[in-house]
CSV table of N, CA, C and O and ligand atoms in Angstrom, one decimal:
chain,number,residue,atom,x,y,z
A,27,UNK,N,1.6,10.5,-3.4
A,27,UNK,CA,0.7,11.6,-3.9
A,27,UNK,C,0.2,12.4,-2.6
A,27,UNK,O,-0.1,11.8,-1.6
A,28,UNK,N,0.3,13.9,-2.8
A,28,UNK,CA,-0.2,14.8,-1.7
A,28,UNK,C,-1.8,14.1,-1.6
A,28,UNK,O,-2.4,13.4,-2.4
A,29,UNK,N,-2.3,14.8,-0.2
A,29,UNK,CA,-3.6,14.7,-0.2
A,29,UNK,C,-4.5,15.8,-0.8
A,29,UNK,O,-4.1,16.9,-0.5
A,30,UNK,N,-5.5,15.7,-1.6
A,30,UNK,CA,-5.8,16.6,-2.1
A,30,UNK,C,-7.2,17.1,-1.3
A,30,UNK,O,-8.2,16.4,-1.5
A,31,UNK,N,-7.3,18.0,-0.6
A,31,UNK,CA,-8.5,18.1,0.5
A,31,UNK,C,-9.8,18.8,-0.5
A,31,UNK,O,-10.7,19.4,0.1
A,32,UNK,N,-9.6,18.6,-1.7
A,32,UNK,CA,-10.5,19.0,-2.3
A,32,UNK,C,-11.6,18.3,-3.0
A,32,UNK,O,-12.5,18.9,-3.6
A,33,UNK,N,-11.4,16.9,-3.1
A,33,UNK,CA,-11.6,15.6,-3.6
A,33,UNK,C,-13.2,15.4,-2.7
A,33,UNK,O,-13.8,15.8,-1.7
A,34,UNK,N,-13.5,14.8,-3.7
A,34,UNK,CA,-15.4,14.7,-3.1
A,34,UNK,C,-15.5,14.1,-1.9
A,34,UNK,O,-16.4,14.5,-1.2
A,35,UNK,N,-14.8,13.2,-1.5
A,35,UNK,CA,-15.2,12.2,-0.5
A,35,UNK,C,-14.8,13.3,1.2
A,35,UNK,O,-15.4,13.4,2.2
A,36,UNK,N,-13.6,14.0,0.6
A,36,UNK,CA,-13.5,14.6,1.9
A,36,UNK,C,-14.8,16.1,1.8
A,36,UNK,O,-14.7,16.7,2.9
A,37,UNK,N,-15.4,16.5,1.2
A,37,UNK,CA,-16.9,17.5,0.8
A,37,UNK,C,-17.2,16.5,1.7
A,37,UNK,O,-17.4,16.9,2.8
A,38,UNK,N,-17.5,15.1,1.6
A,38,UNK,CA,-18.6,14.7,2.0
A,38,UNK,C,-18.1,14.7,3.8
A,38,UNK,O,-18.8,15.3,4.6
A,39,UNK,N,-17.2,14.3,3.9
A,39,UNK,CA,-16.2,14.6,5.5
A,39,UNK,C,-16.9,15.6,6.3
A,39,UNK,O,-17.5,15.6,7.4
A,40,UNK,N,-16.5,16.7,5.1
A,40,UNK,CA,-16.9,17.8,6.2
A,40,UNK,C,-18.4,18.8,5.7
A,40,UNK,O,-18.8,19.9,6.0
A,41,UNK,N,-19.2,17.6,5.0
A,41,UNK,CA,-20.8,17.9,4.8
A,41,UNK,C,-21.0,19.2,3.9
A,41,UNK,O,-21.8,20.1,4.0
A,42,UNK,N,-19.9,19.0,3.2
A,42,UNK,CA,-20.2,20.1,2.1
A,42,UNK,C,-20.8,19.6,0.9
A,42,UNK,O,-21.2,20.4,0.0
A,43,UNK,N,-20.9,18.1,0.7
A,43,UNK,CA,-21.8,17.5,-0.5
A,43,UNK,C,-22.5,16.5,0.6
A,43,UNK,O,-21.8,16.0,1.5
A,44,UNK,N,-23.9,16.3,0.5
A,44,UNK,CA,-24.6,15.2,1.3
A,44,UNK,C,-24.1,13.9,1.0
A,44,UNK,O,-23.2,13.7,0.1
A,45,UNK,N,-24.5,13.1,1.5
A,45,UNK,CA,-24.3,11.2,1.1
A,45,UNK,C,-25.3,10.7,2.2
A,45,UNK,O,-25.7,11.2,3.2
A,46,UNK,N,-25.7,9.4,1.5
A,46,UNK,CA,-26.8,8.7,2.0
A,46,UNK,C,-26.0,7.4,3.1
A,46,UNK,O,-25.7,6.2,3.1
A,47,UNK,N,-25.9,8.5,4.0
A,47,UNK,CA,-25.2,7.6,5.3
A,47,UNK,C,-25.6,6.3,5.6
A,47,UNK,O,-26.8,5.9,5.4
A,48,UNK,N,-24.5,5.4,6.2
A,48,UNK,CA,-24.9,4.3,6.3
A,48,UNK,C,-24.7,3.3,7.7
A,48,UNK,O,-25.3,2.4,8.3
A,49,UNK,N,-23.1,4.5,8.0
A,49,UNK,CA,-22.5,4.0,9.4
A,49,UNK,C,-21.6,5.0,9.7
A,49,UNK,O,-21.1,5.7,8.8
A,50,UNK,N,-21.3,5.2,10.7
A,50,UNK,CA,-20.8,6.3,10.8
A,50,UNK,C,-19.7,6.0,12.9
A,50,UNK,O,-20.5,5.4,13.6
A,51,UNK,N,-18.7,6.3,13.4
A,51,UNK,CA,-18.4,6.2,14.4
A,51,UNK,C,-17.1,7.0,14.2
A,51,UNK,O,-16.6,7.5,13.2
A,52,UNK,N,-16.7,7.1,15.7
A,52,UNK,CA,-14.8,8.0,15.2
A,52,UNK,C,-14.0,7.7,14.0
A,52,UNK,O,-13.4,8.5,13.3
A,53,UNK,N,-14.1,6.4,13.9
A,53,UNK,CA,-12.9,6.3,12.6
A,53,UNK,C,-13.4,6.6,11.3
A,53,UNK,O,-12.8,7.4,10.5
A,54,UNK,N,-14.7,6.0,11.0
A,54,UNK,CA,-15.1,6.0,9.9
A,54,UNK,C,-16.2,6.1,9.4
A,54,UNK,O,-17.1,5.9,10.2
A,55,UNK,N,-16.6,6.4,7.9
A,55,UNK,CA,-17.8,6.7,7.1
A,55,UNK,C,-17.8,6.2,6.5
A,55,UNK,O,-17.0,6.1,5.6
A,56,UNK,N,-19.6,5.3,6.7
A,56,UNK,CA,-20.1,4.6,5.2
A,56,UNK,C,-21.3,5.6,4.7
A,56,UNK,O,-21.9,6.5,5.2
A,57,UNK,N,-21.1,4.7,3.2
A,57,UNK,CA,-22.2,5.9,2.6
A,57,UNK,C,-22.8,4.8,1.6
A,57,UNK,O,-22.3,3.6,1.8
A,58,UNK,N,-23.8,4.9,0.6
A,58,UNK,CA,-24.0,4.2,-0.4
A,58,UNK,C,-23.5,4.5,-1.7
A,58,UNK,O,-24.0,5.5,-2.0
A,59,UNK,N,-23.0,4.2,-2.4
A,59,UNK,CA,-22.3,4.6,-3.6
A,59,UNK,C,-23.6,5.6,-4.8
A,59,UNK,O,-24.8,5.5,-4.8
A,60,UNK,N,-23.2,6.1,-5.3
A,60,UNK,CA,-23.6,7.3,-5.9
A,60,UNK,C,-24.4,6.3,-7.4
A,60,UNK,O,-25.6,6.5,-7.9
A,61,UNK,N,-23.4,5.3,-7.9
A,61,UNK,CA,-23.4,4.7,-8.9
A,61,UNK,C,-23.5,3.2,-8.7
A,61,UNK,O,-22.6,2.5,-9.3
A,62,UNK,N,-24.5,2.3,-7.8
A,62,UNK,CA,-24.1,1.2,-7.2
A,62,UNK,C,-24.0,0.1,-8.6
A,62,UNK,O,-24.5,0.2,-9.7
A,63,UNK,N,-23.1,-0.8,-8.2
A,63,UNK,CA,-22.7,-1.8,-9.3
A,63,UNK,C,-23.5,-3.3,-8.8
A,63,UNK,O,-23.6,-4.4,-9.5
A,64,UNK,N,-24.1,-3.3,-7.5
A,64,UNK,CA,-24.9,-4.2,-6.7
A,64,UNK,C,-26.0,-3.7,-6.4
A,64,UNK,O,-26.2,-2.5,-6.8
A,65,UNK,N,-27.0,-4.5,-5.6
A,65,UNK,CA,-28.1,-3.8,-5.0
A,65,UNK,C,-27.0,-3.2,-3.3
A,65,UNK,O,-27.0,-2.1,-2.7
A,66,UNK,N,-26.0,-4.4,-2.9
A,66,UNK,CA,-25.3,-3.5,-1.6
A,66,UNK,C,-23.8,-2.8,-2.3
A,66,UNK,O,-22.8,-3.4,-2.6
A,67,UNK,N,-24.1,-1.7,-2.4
A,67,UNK,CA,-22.6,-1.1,-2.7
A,67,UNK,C,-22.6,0.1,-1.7
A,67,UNK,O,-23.3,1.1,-1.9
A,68,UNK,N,-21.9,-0.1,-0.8
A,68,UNK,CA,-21.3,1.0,0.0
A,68,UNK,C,-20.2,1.5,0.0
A,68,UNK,O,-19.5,0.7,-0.6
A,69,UNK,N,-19.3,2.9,0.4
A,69,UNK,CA,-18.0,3.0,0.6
A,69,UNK,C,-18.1,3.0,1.9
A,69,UNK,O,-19.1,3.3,2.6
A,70,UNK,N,-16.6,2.6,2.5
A,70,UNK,CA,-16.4,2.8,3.6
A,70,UNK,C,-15.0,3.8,3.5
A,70,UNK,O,-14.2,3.6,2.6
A,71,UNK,N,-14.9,4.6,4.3
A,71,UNK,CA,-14.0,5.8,4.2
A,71,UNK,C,-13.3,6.1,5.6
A,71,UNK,O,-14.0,5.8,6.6
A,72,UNK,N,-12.4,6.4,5.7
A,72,UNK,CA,-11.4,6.9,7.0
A,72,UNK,C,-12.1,8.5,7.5
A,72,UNK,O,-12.7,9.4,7.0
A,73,UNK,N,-11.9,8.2,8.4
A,73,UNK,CA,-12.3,10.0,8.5
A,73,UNK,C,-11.0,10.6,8.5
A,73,UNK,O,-11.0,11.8,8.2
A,74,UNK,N,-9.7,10.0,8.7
A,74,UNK,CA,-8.5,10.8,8.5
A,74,UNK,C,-8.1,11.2,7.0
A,74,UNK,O,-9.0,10.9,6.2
A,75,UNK,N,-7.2,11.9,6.6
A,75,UNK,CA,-6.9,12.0,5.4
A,75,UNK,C,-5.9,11.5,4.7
A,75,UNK,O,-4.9,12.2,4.5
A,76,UNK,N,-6.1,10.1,4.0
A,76,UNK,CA,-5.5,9.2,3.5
A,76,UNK,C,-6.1,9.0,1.8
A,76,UNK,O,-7.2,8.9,1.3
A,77,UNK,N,-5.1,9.1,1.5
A,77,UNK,CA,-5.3,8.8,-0.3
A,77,UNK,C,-5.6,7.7,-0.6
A,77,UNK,O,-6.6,7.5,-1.1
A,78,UNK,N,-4.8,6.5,-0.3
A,78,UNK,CA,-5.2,5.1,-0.3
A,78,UNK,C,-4.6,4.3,0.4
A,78,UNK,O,-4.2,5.0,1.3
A,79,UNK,N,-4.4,3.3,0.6
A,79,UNK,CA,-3.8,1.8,1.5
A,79,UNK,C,-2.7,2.0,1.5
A,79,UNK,O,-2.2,1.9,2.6
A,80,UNK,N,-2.0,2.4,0.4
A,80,UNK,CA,-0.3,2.5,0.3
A,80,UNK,C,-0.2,3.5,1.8
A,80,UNK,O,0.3,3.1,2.8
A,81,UNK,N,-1.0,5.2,1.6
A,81,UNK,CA,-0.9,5.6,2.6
A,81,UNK,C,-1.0,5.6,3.9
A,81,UNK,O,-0.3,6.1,4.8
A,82,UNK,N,-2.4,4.7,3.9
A,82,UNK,CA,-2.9,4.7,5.7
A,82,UNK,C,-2.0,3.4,6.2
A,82,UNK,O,-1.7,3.3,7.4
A,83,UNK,N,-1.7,2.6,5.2
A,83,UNK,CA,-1.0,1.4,5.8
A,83,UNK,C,0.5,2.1,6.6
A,83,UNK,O,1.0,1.6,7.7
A,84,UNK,N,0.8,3.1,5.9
A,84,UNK,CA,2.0,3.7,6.2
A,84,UNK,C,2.0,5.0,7.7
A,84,UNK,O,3.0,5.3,8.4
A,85,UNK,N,1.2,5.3,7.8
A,85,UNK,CA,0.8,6.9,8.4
A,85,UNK,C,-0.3,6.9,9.5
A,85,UNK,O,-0.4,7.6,10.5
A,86,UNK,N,-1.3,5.8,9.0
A,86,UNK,CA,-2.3,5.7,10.0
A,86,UNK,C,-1.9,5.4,11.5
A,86,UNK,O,-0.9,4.8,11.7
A,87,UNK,N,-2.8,5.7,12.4
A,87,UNK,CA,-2.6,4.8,13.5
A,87,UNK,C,-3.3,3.5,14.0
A,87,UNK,O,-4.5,3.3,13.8
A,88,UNK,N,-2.4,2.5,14.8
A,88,UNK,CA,-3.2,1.7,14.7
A,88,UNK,C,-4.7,1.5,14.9
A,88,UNK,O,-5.3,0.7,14.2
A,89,UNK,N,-5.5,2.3,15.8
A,89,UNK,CA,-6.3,2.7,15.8
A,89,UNK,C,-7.6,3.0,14.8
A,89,UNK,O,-8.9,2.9,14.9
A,90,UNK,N,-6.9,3.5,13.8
A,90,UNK,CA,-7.5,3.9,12.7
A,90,UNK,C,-7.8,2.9,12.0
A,90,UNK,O,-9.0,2.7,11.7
A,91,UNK,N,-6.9,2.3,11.7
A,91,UNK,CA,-6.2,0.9,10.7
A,91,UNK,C,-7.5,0.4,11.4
A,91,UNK,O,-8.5,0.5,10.7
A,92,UNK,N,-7.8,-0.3,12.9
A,92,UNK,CA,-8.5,-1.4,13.0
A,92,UNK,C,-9.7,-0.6,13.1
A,92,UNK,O,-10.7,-1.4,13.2
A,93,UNK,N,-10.2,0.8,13.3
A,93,UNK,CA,-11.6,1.0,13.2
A,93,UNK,C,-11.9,1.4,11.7
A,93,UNK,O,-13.0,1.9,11.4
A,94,UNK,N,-11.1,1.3,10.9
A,94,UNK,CA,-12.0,1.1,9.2
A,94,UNK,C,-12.0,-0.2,8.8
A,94,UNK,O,-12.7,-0.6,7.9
A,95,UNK,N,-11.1,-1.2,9.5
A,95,UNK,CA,-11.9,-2.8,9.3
A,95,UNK,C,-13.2,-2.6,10.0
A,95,UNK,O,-14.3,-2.8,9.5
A,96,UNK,N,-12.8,-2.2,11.3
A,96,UNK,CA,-14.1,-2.2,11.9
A,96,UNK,C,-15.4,-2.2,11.3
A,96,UNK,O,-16.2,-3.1,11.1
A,97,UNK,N,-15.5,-1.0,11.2
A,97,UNK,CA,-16.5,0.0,10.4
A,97,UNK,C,-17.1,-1.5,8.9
A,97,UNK,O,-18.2,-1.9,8.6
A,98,UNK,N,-16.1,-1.7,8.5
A,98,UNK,CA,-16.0,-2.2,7.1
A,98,UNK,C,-17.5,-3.6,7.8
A,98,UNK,O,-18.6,-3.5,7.5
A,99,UNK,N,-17.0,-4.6,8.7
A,99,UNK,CA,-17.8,-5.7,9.2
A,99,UNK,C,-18.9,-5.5,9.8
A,99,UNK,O,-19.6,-6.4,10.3
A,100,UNK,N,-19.1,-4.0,9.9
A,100,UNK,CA,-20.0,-3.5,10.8
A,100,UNK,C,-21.2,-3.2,9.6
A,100,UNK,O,-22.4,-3.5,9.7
A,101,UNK,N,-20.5,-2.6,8.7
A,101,UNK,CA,-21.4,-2.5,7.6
A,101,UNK,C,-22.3,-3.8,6.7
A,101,UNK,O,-23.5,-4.0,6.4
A,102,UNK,N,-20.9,-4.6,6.5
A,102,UNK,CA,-21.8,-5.7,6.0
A,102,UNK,C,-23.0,-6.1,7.5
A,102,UNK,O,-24.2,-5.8,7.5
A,103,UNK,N,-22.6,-6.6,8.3
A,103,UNK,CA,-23.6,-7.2,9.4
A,103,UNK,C,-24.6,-6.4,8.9
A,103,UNK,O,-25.4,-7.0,8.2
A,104,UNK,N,-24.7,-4.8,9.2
A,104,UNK,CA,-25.7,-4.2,9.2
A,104,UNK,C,-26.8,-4.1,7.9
A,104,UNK,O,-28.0,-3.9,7.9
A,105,UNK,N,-25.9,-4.3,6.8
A,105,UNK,CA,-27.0,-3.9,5.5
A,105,UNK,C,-27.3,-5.4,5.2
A,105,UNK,O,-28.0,-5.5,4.2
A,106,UNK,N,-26.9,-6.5,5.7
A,106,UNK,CA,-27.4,-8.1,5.8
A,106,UNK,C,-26.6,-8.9,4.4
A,106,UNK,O,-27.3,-9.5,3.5
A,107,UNK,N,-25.1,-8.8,4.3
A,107,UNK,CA,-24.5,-9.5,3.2
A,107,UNK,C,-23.9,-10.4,3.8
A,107,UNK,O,-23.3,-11.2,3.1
A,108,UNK,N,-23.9,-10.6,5.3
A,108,UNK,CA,-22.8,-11.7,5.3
A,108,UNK,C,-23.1,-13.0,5.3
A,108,UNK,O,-22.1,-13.8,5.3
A,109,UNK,N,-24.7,-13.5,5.2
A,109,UNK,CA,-25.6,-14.8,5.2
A,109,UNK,C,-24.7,-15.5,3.7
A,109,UNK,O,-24.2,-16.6,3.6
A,110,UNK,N,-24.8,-14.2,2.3
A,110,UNK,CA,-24.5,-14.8,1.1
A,110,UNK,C,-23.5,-14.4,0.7
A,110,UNK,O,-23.2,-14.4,-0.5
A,111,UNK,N,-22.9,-13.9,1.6
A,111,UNK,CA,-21.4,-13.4,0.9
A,111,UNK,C,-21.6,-12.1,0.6
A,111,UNK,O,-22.7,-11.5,0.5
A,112,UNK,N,-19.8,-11.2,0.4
A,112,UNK,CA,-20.1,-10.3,0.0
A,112,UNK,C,-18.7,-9.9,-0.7
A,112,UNK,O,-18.0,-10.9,-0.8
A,113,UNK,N,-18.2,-8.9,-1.2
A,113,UNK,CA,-16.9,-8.6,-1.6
A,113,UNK,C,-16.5,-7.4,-1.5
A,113,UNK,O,-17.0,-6.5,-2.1
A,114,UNK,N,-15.5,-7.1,-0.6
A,114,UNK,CA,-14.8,-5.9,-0.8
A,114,UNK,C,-13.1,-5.5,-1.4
A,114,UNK,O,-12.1,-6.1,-1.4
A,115,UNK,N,-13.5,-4.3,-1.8
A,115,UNK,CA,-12.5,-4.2,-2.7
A,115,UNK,C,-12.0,-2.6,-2.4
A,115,UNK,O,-12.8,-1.9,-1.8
A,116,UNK,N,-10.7,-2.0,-2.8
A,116,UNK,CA,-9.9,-1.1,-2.7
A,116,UNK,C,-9.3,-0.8,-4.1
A,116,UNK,O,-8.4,-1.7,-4.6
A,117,UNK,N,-9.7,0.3,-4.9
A,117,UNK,CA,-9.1,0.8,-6.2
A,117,UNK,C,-7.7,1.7,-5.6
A,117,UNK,O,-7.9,2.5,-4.7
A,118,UNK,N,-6.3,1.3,-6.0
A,118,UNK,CA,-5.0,1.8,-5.9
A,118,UNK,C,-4.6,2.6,-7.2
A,118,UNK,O,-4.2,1.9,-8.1
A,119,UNK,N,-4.7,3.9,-7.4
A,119,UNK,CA,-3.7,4.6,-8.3
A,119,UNK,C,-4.2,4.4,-9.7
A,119,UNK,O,-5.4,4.4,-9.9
A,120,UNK,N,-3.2,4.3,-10.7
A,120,UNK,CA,-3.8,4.2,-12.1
A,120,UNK,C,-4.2,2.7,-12.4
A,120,UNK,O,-5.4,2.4,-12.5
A,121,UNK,N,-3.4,1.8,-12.4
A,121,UNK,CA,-3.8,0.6,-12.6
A,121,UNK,C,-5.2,0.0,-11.7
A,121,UNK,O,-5.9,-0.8,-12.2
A,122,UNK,N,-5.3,0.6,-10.7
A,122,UNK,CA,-6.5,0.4,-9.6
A,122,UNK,C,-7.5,1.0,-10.5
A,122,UNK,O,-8.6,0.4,-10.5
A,123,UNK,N,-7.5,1.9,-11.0
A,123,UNK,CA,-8.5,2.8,-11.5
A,123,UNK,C,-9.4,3.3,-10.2
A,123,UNK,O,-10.5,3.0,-9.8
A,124,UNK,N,-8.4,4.2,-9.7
A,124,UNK,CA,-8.8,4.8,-8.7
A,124,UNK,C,-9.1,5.7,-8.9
A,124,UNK,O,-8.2,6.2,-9.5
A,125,UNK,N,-10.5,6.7,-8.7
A,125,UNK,CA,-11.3,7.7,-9.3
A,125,UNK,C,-10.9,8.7,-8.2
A,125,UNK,O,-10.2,9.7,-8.3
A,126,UNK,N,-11.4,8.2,-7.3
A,126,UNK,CA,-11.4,9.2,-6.0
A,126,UNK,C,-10.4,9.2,-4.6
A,126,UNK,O,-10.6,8.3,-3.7
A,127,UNK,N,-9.4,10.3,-4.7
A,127,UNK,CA,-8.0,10.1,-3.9
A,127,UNK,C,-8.2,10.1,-2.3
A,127,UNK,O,-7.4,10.4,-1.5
A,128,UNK,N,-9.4,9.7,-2.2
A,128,UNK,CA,-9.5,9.4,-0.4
A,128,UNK,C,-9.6,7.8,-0.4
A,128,UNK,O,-10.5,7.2,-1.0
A,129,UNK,N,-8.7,7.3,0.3
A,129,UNK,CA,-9.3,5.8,0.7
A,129,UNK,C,-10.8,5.4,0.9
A,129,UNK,O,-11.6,5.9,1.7
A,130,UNK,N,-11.0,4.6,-0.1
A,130,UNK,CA,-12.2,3.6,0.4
A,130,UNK,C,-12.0,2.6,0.1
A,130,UNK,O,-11.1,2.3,-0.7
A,131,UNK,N,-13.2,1.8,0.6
A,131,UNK,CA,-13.0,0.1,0.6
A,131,UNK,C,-14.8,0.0,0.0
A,131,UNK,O,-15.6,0.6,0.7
A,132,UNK,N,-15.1,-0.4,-0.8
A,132,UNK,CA,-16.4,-0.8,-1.5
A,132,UNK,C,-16.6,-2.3,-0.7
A,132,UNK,O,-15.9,-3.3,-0.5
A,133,UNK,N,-17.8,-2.0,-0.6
A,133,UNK,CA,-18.4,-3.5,-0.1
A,133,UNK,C,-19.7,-3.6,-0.9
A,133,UNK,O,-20.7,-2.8,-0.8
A,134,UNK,N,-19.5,-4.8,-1.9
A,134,UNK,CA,-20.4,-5.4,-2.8
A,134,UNK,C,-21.5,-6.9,-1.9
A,134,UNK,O,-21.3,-7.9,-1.3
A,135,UNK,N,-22.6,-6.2,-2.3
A,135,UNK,CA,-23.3,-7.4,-2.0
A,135,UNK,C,-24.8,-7.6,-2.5
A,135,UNK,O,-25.4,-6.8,-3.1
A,136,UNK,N,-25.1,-8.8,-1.9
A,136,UNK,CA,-26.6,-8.6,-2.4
A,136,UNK,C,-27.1,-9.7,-3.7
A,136,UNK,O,-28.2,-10.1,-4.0
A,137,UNK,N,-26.1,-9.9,-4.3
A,137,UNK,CA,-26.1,-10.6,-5.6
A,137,UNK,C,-24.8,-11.3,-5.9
A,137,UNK,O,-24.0,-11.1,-5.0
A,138,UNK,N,-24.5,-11.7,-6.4
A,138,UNK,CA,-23.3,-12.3,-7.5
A,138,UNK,C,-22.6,-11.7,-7.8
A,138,UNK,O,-22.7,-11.3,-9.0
A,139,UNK,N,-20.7,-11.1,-6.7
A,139,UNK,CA,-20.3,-10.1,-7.5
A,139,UNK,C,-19.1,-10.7,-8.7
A,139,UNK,O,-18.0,-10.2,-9.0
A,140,UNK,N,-19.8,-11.8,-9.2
A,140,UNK,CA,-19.1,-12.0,-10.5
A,140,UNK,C,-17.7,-12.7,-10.1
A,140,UNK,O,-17.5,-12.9,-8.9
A,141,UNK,N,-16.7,-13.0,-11.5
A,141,UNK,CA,-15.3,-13.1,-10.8
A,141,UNK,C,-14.2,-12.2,-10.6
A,141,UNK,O,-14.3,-11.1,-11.2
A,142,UNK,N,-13.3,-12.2,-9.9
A,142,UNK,CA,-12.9,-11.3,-9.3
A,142,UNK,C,-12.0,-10.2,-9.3
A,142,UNK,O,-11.6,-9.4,-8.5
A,143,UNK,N,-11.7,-10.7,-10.9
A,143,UNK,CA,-10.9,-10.0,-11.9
A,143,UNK,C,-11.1,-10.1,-13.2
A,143,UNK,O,-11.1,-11.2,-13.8
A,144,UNK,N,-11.2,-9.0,-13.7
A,144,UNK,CA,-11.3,-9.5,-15.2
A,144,UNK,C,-10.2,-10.4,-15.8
A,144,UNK,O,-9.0,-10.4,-15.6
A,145,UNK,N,-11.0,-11.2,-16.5
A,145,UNK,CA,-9.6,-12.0,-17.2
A,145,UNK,C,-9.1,-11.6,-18.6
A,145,UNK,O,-9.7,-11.0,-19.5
A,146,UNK,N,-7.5,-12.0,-18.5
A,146,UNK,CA,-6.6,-11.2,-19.5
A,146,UNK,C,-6.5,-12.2,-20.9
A,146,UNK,O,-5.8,-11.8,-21.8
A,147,UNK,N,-7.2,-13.5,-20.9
A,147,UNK,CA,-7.3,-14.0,-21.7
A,147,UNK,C,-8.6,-14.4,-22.4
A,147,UNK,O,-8.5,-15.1,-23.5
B,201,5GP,P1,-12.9,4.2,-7.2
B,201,5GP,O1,-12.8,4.0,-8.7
B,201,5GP,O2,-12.2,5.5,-6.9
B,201,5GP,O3,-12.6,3.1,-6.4
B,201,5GP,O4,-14.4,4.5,-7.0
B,201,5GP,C1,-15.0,5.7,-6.6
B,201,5GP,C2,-16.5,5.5,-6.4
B,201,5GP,O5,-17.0,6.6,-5.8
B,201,5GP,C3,-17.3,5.1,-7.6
B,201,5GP,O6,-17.9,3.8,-7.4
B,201,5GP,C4,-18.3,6.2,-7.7
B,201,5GP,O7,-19.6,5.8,-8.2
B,201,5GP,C5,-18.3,6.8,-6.3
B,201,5GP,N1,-18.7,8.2,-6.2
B,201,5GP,C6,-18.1,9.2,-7.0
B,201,5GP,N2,-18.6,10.4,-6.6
B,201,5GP,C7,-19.5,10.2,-5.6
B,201,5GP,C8,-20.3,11.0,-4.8
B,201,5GP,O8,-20.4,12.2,-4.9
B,201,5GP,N3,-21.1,10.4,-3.9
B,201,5GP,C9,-21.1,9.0,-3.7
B,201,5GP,N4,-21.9,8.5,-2.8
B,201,5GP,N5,-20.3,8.2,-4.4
B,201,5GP,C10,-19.5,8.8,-5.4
């Protein structure tokens, strides 16, 4: 899938919709989720322009690749999930139910994020 540079998350990129910043360095942006499903729900985002994992896995540089893990461990340290755990997760395409076509990685915490997949039985 092209990238679509019109997609909210890159608005937020280039500060055309605000977000309640969380972390921020060359590679990457966290924010707090708009709709949190925890008391910690952050996104963490690429600053490059990558649709999802399929892509950056493919296109990114390494560089990139290891400062949005980066970013990702930096975030939990900082908002204090890693004492009780936490979970992160990446929505892919339709089955992903992926809403929004910029990579991100959600980091759940704070509470119980449940199991880890819905079950099909
Ligand atoms: P996805 O299903 O694509 O993995 O999740 C997209 C996430 O982006 C959802 O959790 C949704 O609440 C969040 N979101 C959508 N629009 C905005 C927005 O404008 N600002 C923020 N902070 N989060 C948003």
């Amino acid at each position: 899938m092209a990238y679509d540079d019109q997609n909210i998350f890159a608005k937020i990129l280039r500060g055309e919709i605000p977000c309640d910043k969380v972390y921020e360095d060359d590679h990457a942006l966290a924010f707090n989720d708009i709709n949190p499903q925890r008391p910690v729900h952050v996104l963490v985002i690429p600053k490059g322009h990558y649709v999802d994992v399929d892509d950056f896995t493919a296109n990114a540089s390494d560089a990139e690749i290891a400062g949005l893990f980066r970013a990702v461990g930096q975030v939990a340290k900082q908002t204090g999930v890693t004492d009780d755990g936490y979970r992160i997760l990446s929505n892919i395409g339709v089955n992903g139910h992926q809403e929004v076509p910029h990579l991100h990685i959600h980091v759940f915490g704070g509470a119980d994020t449940g199991p880890m997949i819905k079950r099909q039985d």
